[in-house]
Amino acid sequence: MSAADRDGKVAAHLELADEARARGELALALSHYERALAWDLDHPRASALAAALRADLAPGRRAQDPGETLALPRSALGPIASRYRLLRELGRGGAGTVYLAEDLHLERRVAIKVLHRAAAGADPGRDLPEARLVGALSHPGVVRILDLDASRGVVVMEHLAGGSLRDRLEARAAFPARAVRRLARGVLETLEVVHGAGVVHGDLKPANLLFRHGGDPLESVVVADFGVATAHASTPATPGPEGAAPRAGTLGYAAPELQAGNPGDARADLYALGILLRECLLGASPFDRAALLAGEAAPLTPLPEGTSEELAAALESLCAAAPGDRPASAHEALARFA
């Protein structure tokens, strides 16, 4: 199936879902959003609205909880609105929406992430350890935090004009092995620093790998969106409030231990990287999407014919189901892509 055909199916289900939601038929709307996700697991709008509807339909949900933010008035930015002018939406996820904006003081473009009220709860600032974790890291492979309003759940970041790996995957069939090796090295060099600072990203996926500029398709990679990051990469992540299960990242990239509801460590990031690298080589998800959404066991699609033994072995080690069978660290994994 061509990318155009897939996009057409996604658009059709989104339209049906929006119509059902407008009529108040929330269960039907959720069904169509999930069908859209069957064709595009990483679609930000379908993911966010499906998550909101699942919460809306869950027993015991508070009627006054407004769910995900569907529009952002300037008042939501508070004092920051006097400095930044919103231009357009860049992407939407389960935790927040990212906007392209103009910094009126420094005359530059920035990205502004605004946490959804349902995700942040009564205290938007509680999810902003993301900004503090990232702000403590100084590395060209980590997105830079420029401004912060913890009381409103607003984070201002550098705008990366080169787009995301998801954009580039949608624009072409697959990447050559040489480019995939470069991407692997770039991300692993960044993960060395991130994990060395005691941080696990927790949600590596093509949409969260950005590029500073165009040109060579997989150069200047930057790791972004630390929204589910946890501290202490050397030890398992701790459960959330009131014993809640650890957040498992994005379906299709989450390590098996996270999918099982268990805490993960830095090796979960290595698994996610292995899956997205396979996707780059194949030009498509290495899993059967329908099986993933149904919660069924989904074996990995074989690597393309002609993949070198060294590259295949490096990817297999990253994608091992058991954490103990993966490289022990980003540094060890990097040596396999030298």
PDB file of N, CA and C in Angstrom, residues 251 288-297:
ATOM      1  N   LEU A 251       3.232   2.622  21.855  1.00  0.00           N
ATOM      2  CA  LEU A 251       3.032   1.274  21.340  1.00  0.00           C
ATOM      3  C   LEU A 251       3.865   1.064  20.087  1.00  0.00           C
ATOM      4  N   ASP A 288       3.576  -6.051  12.708  1.00  0.00           N
ATOM      5  CA  ASP A 288       2.235  -6.027  12.132  1.00  0.00           C
ATOM      6  C   ASP A 288       1.372  -5.117  13.001  1.00  0.00           C
ATOM      7  N   ARG A 289       0.865  -4.037  12.434  1.00  0.00           N
ATOM      8  CA  ARG A 289       0.156  -3.022  13.214  1.00  0.00           C
ATOM      9  C   ARG A 289      -1.110  -3.579  13.855  1.00  0.00           C
ATOM     10  N   ALA A 290      -1.874  -4.361  13.093  1.00  0.00           N
ATOM     11  CA  ALA A 290      -3.125  -4.894  13.626  1.00  0.00           C
ATOM     12  C   ALA A 290      -2.859  -5.788  14.837  1.00  0.00           C
ATOM     13  N   ALA A 291      -1.797  -6.596  14.768  1.00  0.00           N
ATOM     14  CA  ALA A 291      -1.461  -7.470  15.892  1.00  0.00           C
ATOM     15  C   ALA A 291      -1.063  -6.653  17.115  1.00  0.00           C
ATOM     16  N   LEU A 292      -0.307  -5.581  16.887  1.00  0.00           N
ATOM     17  CA  LEU A 292       0.106  -4.737  18.005  1.00  0.00           C
ATOM     18  C   LEU A 292      -1.104  -4.143  18.715  1.00  0.00           C
ATOM     19  N   LEU A 293      -2.033  -3.582  17.943  1.00  0.00           N
ATOM     20  CA  LEU A 293      -3.193  -2.940  18.539  1.00  0.00           C
ATOM     21  C   LEU A 293      -4.090  -3.947  19.241  1.00  0.00           C
ATOM     22  N   ALA A 294      -4.063  -5.190  18.768  1.00  0.00           N
ATOM     23  CA  ALA A 294      -4.878  -6.231  19.391  1.00  0.00           C
ATOM     24  C   ALA A 294      -4.189  -6.832  20.613  1.00  0.00           C
ATOM     25  N   GLY A 295      -2.960  -6.394  20.885  1.00  0.00           N
ATOM     26  CA  GLY A 295      -2.223  -6.932  22.020  1.00  0.00           C
ATOM     27  C   GLY A 295      -1.665  -8.313  21.783  1.00  0.00           C
ATOM     28  N   GLU A 296      -1.550  -8.708  20.524  1.00  0.00           N
ATOM     29  CA  GLU A 296      -1.040 -10.043  20.196  1.00  0.00           C
ATOM     30  C   GLU A 296       0.472 -10.006  20.010  1.00  0.00           C
ATOM     31  N   ALA A 297       1.090 -11.171  20.136  1.00  0.00           N
ATOM     32  CA  ALA A 297       2.527 -11.272  19.884  1.00  0.00           C
ATOM     33  C   ALA A 297       2.798 -10.944  18.421  1.00  0.00           C
TER      34      ALA A 297
END
